[in-house]
Coordinates of C-alpha atoms and ligand atoms in Angstrom, one line a residue:
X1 CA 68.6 68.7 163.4
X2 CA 66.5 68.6 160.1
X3 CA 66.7 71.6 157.9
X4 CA 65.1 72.5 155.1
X5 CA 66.7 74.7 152.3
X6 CA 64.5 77.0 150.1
X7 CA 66.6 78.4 147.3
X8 CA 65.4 80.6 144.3
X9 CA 67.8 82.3 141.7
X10 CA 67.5 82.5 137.8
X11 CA 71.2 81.4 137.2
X12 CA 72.4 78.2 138.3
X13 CA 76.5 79.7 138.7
X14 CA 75.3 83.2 140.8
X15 CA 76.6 83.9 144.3
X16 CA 72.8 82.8 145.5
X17 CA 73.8 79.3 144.1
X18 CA 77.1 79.3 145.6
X19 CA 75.6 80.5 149.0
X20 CA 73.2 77.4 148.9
X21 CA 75.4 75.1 147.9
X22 CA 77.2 76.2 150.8
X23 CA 74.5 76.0 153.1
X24 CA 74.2 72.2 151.7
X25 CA 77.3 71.4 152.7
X26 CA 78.1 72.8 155.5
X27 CA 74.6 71.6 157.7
X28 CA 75.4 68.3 156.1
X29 CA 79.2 68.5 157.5
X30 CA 77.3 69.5 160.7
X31 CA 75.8 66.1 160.8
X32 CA 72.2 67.6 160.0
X33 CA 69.9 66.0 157.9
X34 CA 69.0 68.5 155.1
X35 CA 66.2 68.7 152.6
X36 CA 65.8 71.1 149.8
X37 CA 63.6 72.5 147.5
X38 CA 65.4 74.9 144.3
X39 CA 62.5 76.4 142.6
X40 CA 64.1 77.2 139.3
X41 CA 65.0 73.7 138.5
X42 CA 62.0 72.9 139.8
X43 CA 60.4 75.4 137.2
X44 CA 57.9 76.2 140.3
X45 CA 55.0 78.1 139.2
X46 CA 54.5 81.0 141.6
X47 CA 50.3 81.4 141.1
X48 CA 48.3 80.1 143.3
X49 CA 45.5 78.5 141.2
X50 CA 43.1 75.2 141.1
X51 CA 46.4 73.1 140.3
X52 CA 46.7 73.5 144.4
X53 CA 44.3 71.3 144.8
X54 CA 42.5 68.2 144.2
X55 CA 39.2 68.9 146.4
X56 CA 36.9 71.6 144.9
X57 CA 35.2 73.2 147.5
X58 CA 33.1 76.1 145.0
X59 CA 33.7 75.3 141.5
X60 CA 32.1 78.7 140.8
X61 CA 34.3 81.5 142.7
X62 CA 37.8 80.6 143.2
X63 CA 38.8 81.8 146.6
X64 CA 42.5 80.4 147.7
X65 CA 41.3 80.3 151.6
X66 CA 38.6 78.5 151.6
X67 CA 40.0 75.9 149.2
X68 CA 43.1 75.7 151.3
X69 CA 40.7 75.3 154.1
X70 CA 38.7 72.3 152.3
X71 CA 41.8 70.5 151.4
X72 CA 43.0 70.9 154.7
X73 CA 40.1 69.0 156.0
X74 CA 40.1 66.5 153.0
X75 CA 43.6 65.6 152.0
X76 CA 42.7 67.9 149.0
X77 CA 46.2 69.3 148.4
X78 CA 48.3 68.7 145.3
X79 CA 51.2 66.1 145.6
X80 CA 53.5 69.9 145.0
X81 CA 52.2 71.6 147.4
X82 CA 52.0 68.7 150.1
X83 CA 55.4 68.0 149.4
X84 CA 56.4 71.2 150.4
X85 CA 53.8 71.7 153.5
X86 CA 55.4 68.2 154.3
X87 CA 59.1 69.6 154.9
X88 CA 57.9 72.5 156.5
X89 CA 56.3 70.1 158.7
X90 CA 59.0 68.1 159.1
X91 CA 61.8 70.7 159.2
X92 CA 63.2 72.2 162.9
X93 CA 64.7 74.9 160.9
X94 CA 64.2 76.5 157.8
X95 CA 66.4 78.6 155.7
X96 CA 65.4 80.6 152.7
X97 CA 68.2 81.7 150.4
X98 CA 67.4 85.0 147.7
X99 CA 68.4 87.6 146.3
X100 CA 66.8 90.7 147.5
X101 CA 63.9 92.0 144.5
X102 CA 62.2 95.7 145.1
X103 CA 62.9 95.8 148.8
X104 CA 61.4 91.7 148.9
X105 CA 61.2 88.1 148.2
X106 CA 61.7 87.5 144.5
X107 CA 58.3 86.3 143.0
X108 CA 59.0 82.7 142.3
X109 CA 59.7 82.5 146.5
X110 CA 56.7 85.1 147.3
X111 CA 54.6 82.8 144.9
X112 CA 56.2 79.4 146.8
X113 CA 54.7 81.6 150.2
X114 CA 51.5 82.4 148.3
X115 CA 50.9 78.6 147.5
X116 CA 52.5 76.9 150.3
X117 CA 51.4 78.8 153.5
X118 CA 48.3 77.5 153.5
X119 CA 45.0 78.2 155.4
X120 CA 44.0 75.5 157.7
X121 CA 46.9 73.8 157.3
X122 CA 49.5 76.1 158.1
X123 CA 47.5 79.1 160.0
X124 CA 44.1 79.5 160.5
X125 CA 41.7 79.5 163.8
X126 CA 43.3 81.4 165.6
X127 CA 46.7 79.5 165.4
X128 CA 49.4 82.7 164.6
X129 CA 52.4 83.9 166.1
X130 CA 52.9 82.8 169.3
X131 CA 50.3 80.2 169.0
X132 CA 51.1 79.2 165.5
X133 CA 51.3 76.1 163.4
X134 CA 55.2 75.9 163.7
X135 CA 55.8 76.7 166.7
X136 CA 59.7 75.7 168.2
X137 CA 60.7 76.1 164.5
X138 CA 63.1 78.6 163.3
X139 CA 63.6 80.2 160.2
X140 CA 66.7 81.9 159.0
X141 CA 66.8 84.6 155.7
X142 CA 69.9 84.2 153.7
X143 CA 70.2 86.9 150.9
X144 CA 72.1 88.9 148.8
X145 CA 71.6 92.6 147.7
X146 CA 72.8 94.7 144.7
X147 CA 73.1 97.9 147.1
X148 CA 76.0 98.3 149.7
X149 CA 76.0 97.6 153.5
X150 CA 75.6 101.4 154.3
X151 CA 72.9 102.2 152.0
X152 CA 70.8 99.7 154.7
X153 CA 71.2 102.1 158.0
X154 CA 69.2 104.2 159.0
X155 CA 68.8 107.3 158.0
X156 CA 70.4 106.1 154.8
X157 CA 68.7 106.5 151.4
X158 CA 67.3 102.7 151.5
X159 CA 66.8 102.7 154.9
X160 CA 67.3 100.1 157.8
X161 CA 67.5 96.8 156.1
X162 CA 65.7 95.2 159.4
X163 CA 62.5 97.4 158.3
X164 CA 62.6 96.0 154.7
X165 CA 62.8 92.3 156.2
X166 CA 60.4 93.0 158.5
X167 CA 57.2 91.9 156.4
X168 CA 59.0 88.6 156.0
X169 CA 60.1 88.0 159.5
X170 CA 56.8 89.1 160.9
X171 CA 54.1 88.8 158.2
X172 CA 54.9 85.7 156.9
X173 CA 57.2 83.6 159.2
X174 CA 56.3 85.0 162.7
X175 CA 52.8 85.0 161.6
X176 CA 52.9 81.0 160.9
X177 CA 54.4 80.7 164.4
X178 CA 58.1 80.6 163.7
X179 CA 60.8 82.0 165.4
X180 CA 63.7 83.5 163.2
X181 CA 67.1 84.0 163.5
X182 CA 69.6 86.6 162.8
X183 CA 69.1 87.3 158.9
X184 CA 72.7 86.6 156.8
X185 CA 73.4 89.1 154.5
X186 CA 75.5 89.4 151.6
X187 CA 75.6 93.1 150.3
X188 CA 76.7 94.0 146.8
X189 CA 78.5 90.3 146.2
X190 CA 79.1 92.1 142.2
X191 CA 80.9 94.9 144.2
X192 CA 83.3 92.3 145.9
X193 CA 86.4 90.7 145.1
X194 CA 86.7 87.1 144.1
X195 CA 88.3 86.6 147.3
X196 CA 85.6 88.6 149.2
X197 CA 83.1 86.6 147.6
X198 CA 85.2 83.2 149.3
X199 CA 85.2 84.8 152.6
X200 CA 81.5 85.2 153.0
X201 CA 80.7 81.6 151.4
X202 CA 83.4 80.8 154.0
X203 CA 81.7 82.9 157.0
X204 CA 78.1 81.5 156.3
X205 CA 79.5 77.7 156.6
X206 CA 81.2 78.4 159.7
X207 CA 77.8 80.2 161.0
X208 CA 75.6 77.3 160.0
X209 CA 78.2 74.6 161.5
X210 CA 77.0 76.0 164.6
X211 CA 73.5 77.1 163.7
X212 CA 72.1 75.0 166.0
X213 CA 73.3 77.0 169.2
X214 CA 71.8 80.0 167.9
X215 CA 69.3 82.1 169.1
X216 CA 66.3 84.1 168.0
X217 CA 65.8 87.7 167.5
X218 CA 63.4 90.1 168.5
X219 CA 61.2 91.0 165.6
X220 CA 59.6 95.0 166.2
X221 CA 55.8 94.4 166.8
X222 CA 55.5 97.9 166.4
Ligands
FAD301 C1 64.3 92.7 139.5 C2 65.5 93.1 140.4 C3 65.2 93.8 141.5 C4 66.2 94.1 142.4 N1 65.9 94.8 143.6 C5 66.9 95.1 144.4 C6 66.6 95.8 145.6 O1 65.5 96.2 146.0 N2 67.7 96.2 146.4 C7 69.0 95.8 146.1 O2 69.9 96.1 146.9 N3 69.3 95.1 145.0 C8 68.3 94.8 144.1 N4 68.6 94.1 143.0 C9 70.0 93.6 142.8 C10 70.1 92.1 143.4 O3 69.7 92.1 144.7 C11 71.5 91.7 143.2 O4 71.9 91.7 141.9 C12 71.7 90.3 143.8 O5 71.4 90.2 145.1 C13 73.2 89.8 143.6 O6 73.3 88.4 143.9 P1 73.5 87.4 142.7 O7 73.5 86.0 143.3 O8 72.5 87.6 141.6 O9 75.0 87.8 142.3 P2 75.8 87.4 140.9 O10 75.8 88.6 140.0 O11 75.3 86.1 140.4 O12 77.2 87.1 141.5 C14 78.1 88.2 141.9 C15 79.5 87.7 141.5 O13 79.8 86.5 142.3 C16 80.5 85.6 141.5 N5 80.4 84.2 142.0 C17 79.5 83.2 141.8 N6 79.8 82.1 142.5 C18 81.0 82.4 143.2 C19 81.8 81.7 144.0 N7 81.5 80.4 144.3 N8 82.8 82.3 144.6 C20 83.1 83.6 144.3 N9 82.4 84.3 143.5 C21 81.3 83.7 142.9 C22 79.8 85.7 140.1 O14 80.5 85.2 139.1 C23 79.6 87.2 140.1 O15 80.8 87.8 139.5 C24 67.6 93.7 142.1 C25 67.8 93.0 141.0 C26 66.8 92.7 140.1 C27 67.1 91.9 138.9

């Protein structure tokens, strides 16, 4: 299987970098091919901008869509963005690894969705959901939160933690066409013991040995 990492933390020794360097090494163990992209040392800017692009479609209003839409038709990306449009393409699964910011992705990653999910390229005429770009992919969310497991139910004071994912499953990976798997969660890593801490590195790369033989789950359309 080809996979293809996304990782963004500010601090190359936090538990987010441990949990990717896990992931690494454990879908390369697998016998997976793996491809990466760590947008902090890659000091990725997060706003989308003329930078995208090489084509101009109107050089007088700046509209992302329809320059996504122009460069699309014309080869008009930037070699940053294509690069990472080009292991989405060539990825069967896709794994994002963040810590959880204000109930969502932290800006650096929404910025990387922002830039990346491109019209025409990656959605567009009438090519979402089901019928989407990236169809027979899967996706898989692996994060960490400040805020204990039971503070995520619900009823609780955060609320269910499958509601707060939802505008990522749905909205953003769903809505490209893929399908995602069960989301791994860390909660409260700070709150854990050192040895804690090993066990869930240690559960993740047993998961993702066998990731492969996983399958989706349902997303509310609700
Ligand atoms: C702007 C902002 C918004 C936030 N919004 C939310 C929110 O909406 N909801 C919420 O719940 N939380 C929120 N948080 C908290 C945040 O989600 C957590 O702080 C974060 O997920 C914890 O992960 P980390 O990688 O930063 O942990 P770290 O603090 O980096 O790591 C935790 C511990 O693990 C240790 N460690 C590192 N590597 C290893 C290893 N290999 N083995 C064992 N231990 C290791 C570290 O040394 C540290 O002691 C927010 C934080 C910020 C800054």
């Amino acid at each position: 299987m080809k996979v293809f990492v996304v990782y963004w933390h500010p601090e190359p020794q936090s538990f987010n970098a441990a949990m990717f360097h896990a992931a690494l090494k454990a879908l390369t163990d697998a016998g997976h091919e793996v491809r990466s992209s760590d947008l902090e040392a890659m000091r990725f800017d997060p706003v989308s901008s003329r930078k995208d692009f090489t084509t101009v479609k109107n050089p007088d209003y700046f509209k992302p869509q329809i320059e996504e839409m122009h460069a699309s038709e014309n080869g008009g990306f930037s070699p940053e963005i294509e690069t990472e449009i080009g292991n989405i393409e060539w990825c069967d699964l896709m794994v994002w690894q963040f810590p959880l910011w204000w109930f969502g992705l932290p800006a650096t990653l929404k910025g990387w969705v922002d830039r990346v999910f491109a019209m025409g390229r990656t959605y567009g005429g009438g090519r979402i959901y089901q019928s989407g770009v990236f169809q027979g992919k899967r996706a898989l969310l692996s994060l960490t939160t400040g805020g204990p497991e039971d503070a995520y139910q619900k009823g609780a004071f955060n609320g269910d933690i499958a509601g707060i994912l939802r505008p990522i499953h749905r909205g953003m990976l769903q809505f490209v066409g893929f399908e995602v798997l069960a989301p791994q969660i860390v909660y409260g890593p700070v709150r854990l013991t050192d040895e804690d801490r090993r066990l869930a590195l240690a559960a993740y790369a047993e998961r993702l040995l066998k990731i492969d033989q996983e399958h989706p789950i349902e997303v509310g359309t609700y």
